[in-house]
Amino acid sequence: MQKMRNFIISCFGQKSNLGFTLIELMVVFSLMTILSGVGIASFVNYSRSQAVDNSLKELRTTIYTARSRALSQLKTGTCGATGSNLQLIGYQVVLCSVPGHTHPSGIACNDNNNAYELQIVCANSGGSGQTSETTLAKKFLDPNITFSNTSTATYFFFATITAAVTTDASSGNSPKAIVTGYSLNKSVSVSQTGVIQ
C-alpha cells in the first residue's frame, strides 16, 4: 500500500487531484460556448435558406398547376358553372406584390395582400367580356420573403390546349419571378413554350 501511495505522489505530486481547477472549467465552458454558437449560426442560415427554397417551390408548383389545368381544359367557378356560356381561355398566375412593378391593363389580384394568385380566365364565345376568377390565393409563410424588384414578369398566362405562355416581360428578358429573403435570391422562369425552370 505504501508503494502505491509513493507512486501516486511521484506521478501527481503531493496535492490530491480529485477535481478540476477554475481555469480548466472556464476553458471547457468557453469551448462549448464557441462550438454552440457556430452550430446555431449554421442552423439559422440553413433554416433561412430552406424557407426561401420552400417559398420558391410552392410558387413553382402553382405555376405547374396553371399549366396543367390549361392543358386539361379544367373549368372551375363561374366559368364551369352549369348553363354558363363562358369559354375557357386559360389559366394565369399573377404575382400580386412585385415592388416597383405594375400589372398591365386587365391583370390584377383580387386581394393585394396575397403574394400570388392562380386565376382561371374565361370569355364569351366571341372572345369578348374576358374575365378572371381567383381559384387559389397564396401567401409566403415567412414575412421576410417577398418578390424581388428584379423580377421581369408580374404574371404568367397559359393558353388552353397549347399552354403557350404570355407574360409582361419586356422583349429580350426571360420571363421570371425572383423570390428574395435573408439576402438570398431564387428564381423560376417560364419559356414561351411553357417550359418551367
Protein backbone atom coordinates (compact mmCIF):
# COMPACT_ATOMS: atom_id res chain seq x y z
CA MET A 1 0.00 0.00 0.00
CA GLN A 2 2.85 2.35 0.82
CA LYS A 3 4.38 1.64 -2.60
CA MET A 4 1.11 2.61 -4.28
CA ARG A 5 0.94 5.83 -2.27
CA ASN A 6 4.51 6.70 -3.19
CA PHE A 7 3.79 6.02 -6.87
CA ILE A 8 0.73 8.32 -6.86
CA ILE A 9 2.67 11.07 -5.11
CA SER A 10 5.54 10.75 -7.61
CA CYS A 11 3.13 10.96 -10.57
CA PHE A 12 0.80 13.67 -9.36
CA GLY A 13 2.68 15.41 -6.62
CA GLN A 14 1.63 15.85 -3.02
CA LYS A 15 -1.58 17.61 -3.84
CA SER A 16 -4.67 15.45 -4.43
CA ASN A 17 -6.22 15.87 -7.93
CA LEU A 18 -9.81 15.00 -7.19
CA GLY A 19 -11.42 17.86 -9.16
CA PHE A 20 -10.91 20.49 -11.84
CA THR A 21 -9.44 23.91 -11.33
CA LEU A 22 -11.47 27.01 -12.10
CA ILE A 23 -9.29 27.77 -15.16
CA GLU A 24 -9.86 24.29 -16.58
CA LEU A 25 -13.61 24.67 -16.16
CA MET A 26 -13.57 28.12 -17.79
CA VAL A 27 -11.64 26.77 -20.81
CA VAL A 28 -14.08 23.88 -21.25
CA PHE A 29 -17.15 26.15 -20.97
CA SER A 30 -15.59 28.68 -23.37
CA LEU A 31 -15.02 25.97 -25.98
CA MET A 32 -18.56 24.68 -25.54
CA THR A 33 -19.94 28.21 -25.99
CA ILE A 34 -17.92 28.79 -29.16
CA LEU A 35 -18.94 25.45 -30.69
CA SER A 36 -22.59 26.03 -29.78
CA GLY A 37 -22.52 29.49 -31.34
CA VAL A 38 -21.07 28.14 -34.59
CA GLY A 39 -23.67 25.34 -34.65
CA ILE A 40 -26.59 27.71 -34.00
CA ALA A 41 -25.39 30.16 -36.69
CA SER A 42 -25.13 27.32 -39.21
CA PHE A 43 -28.60 26.08 -38.31
CA VAL A 44 -30.12 29.57 -38.65
CA ASN A 45 -28.52 30.04 -42.09
CA TYR A 46 -29.72 26.61 -43.18
CA SER A 47 -33.30 27.21 -41.97
CA ARG A 48 -33.44 30.60 -43.74
CA SER A 49 -32.19 29.06 -46.97
CA GLN A 50 -34.82 26.33 -46.65
CA ALA A 51 -37.58 28.92 -46.09
CA VAL A 52 -36.66 30.69 -49.36
CA ASP A 53 -36.41 27.34 -51.18
CA ASN A 54 -39.83 26.22 -49.91
CA SER A 55 -41.44 29.51 -50.94
CA LEU A 56 -40.00 29.14 -54.44
CA LYS A 57 -41.14 25.51 -54.66
CA GLU A 58 -44.71 26.50 -53.72
CA LEU A 59 -44.69 29.21 -56.41
CA ARG A 60 -43.29 26.75 -58.96
CA THR A 61 -46.00 24.21 -58.00
CA THR A 62 -48.69 26.86 -58.54
CA ILE A 63 -47.25 27.67 -61.98
CA TYR A 64 -47.22 23.94 -62.85
CA THR A 65 -50.86 23.74 -61.70
CA ALA A 66 -51.81 26.62 -64.02
CA ARG A 67 -50.07 24.93 -66.93
CA SER A 68 -51.65 21.51 -66.32
CA ARG A 69 -55.15 22.97 -65.86
CA ALA A 70 -54.78 24.93 -69.12
CA LEU A 71 -53.69 21.77 -70.95
CA SER A 72 -56.51 19.67 -69.48
CA GLN A 73 -59.06 22.48 -70.00
CA LEU A 74 -60.40 22.10 -66.46
CA LYS A 75 -63.29 24.52 -65.88
CA THR A 76 -63.99 25.75 -62.34
CA GLY A 77 -66.02 28.52 -60.72
CA THR A 78 -68.38 30.63 -62.81
CA CYS A 79 -66.59 29.55 -65.98
CA GLY A 80 -67.56 25.94 -65.34
CA ALA A 81 -70.98 26.62 -63.84
CA THR A 82 -73.93 24.80 -65.35
CA GLY A 83 -75.57 26.89 -68.07
CA SER A 84 -72.60 29.22 -68.39
CA ASN A 85 -71.84 30.46 -71.91
CA LEU A 86 -68.31 31.36 -70.94
CA GLN A 87 -65.45 29.60 -72.67
CA LEU A 88 -62.16 28.78 -71.00
CA ILE A 89 -59.29 30.86 -72.36
CA GLY A 90 -56.57 29.65 -69.98
CA TYR A 91 -55.05 29.94 -66.51
CA GLN A 92 -52.69 32.52 -65.14
CA VAL A 93 -50.52 33.05 -62.07
CA VAL A 94 -50.47 36.70 -61.04
CA LEU A 95 -47.72 37.97 -58.73
CA CYS A 96 -49.61 40.43 -56.56
CA SER A 97 -46.85 42.40 -54.92
CA VAL A 98 -43.71 42.88 -57.02
CA PRO A 99 -42.00 46.08 -55.80
CA GLY A 100 -41.67 48.75 -58.48
CA HIS A 101 -43.86 46.89 -61.00
CA THR A 102 -47.47 47.45 -62.02
CA HIS A 103 -49.72 44.98 -63.76
CA PRO A 104 -50.78 45.67 -67.34
CA SER A 105 -54.40 46.51 -68.06
CA GLY A 106 -56.77 43.61 -67.40
CA ILE A 107 -54.37 41.81 -64.99
CA ALA A 108 -55.00 42.26 -61.28
CA CYS A 109 -55.12 40.44 -57.98
CA ASN A 110 -58.40 40.21 -56.13
CA ASP A 111 -56.55 40.69 -52.82
CA ASN A 112 -53.26 42.59 -52.94
CA ASN A 113 -52.30 41.20 -49.54
CA ASN A 114 -51.71 37.83 -51.18
CA ALA A 115 -48.28 37.08 -52.59
CA TYR A 116 -49.69 35.45 -55.73
CA GLU A 117 -52.93 34.06 -57.16
CA LEU A 118 -53.89 31.27 -59.53
CA GLN A 119 -56.71 32.57 -61.74
CA ILE A 120 -58.97 30.99 -64.36
CA VAL A 121 -59.55 33.20 -67.42
CA CYS A 122 -62.82 32.93 -69.38
CA ALA A 123 -64.59 34.90 -72.11
CA ASN A 124 -67.82 34.89 -74.11
CA SER A 125 -67.96 32.66 -77.17
CA GLY A 126 -66.88 35.55 -79.42
CA GLY A 127 -63.88 36.32 -77.20
CA SER A 128 -65.43 39.45 -75.68
CA GLY A 129 -66.03 40.04 -71.99
CA GLN A 130 -62.85 38.38 -70.76
CA THR A 131 -62.92 37.84 -67.00
CA SER A 132 -60.65 36.22 -64.46
CA GLU A 133 -61.56 34.50 -61.22
CA THR A 134 -59.15 33.53 -58.43
CA THR A 135 -59.13 29.81 -57.73
CA LEU A 136 -56.16 29.81 -55.34
CA ALA A 137 -54.55 32.64 -53.35
CA LYS A 138 -51.20 32.04 -51.64
CA LYS A 139 -49.03 34.00 -49.23
CA PHE A 140 -45.42 33.41 -48.29
CA LEU A 141 -45.38 31.92 -44.81
CA ASP A 142 -42.32 33.90 -43.77
CA PRO A 143 -42.94 37.69 -43.74
CA ASN A 144 -39.26 38.28 -44.63
CA ILE A 145 -39.72 36.59 -48.02
CA THR A 146 -41.10 38.65 -50.91
CA PHE A 147 -40.81 39.05 -54.65
CA SER A 148 -37.71 40.92 -55.79
CA ASN A 149 -37.97 44.13 -57.79
CA THR A 150 -35.61 42.46 -60.30
CA SER A 151 -38.40 40.08 -61.35
CA THR A 152 -39.07 40.53 -65.06
CA ALA A 153 -42.72 39.42 -65.09
CA THR A 154 -45.77 40.08 -62.92
CA TYR A 155 -47.91 37.31 -64.40
CA PHE A 156 -47.70 34.07 -66.41
CA PHE A 157 -50.69 33.22 -68.63
CA PHE A 158 -51.06 29.69 -70.06
CA ALA A 159 -53.43 29.33 -73.03
CA THR A 160 -55.67 26.26 -73.27
CA ILE A 161 -54.55 23.24 -75.30
CA THR A 162 -51.12 24.66 -76.29
CA ALA A 163 -50.05 26.04 -72.87
CA ALA A 164 -48.22 28.78 -74.76
CA VAL A 165 -47.12 31.45 -72.30
CA THR A 166 -47.88 35.16 -72.34
CA THR A 167 -46.21 37.49 -69.82
CA ASP A 168 -45.46 41.16 -69.43
CA ALA A 169 -41.68 40.66 -69.55
CA SER A 170 -40.06 43.15 -71.90
CA SER A 171 -38.52 41.80 -75.09
CA GLY A 172 -35.10 40.33 -74.61
CA ASN A 173 -35.81 39.43 -70.97
CA SER A 174 -36.56 35.90 -69.89
CA PRO A 175 -39.89 35.96 -68.02
CA LYS A 176 -39.02 35.09 -64.43
CA ALA A 177 -40.16 35.64 -60.88
CA ILE A 178 -37.46 36.14 -58.27
CA VAL A 179 -38.18 35.28 -54.64
CA THR A 180 -35.93 37.07 -52.17
CA GLY A 181 -35.34 36.87 -48.45
CA TYR A 182 -32.44 36.85 -45.98
CA SER A 183 -30.08 38.14 -48.72
CA LEU A 184 -30.89 35.10 -50.88
CA ASN A 185 -32.45 35.24 -54.36
CA LYS A 186 -34.08 32.24 -56.05
CA SER A 187 -35.88 32.41 -59.39
CA VAL A 188 -38.36 30.50 -61.51
CA SER A 189 -38.59 31.19 -65.23
CA VAL A 190 -41.07 30.13 -67.90
CA SER A 191 -40.23 29.91 -71.59
CA GLN A 192 -42.71 30.96 -74.31
CA THR A 193 -43.47 27.30 -74.97
CA GLY A 194 -44.43 26.72 -71.32
CA VAL A 195 -41.25 25.08 -70.04
CA ILE A 196 -40.89 25.89 -66.33
CA GLN A 197 -37.39 26.05 -64.89
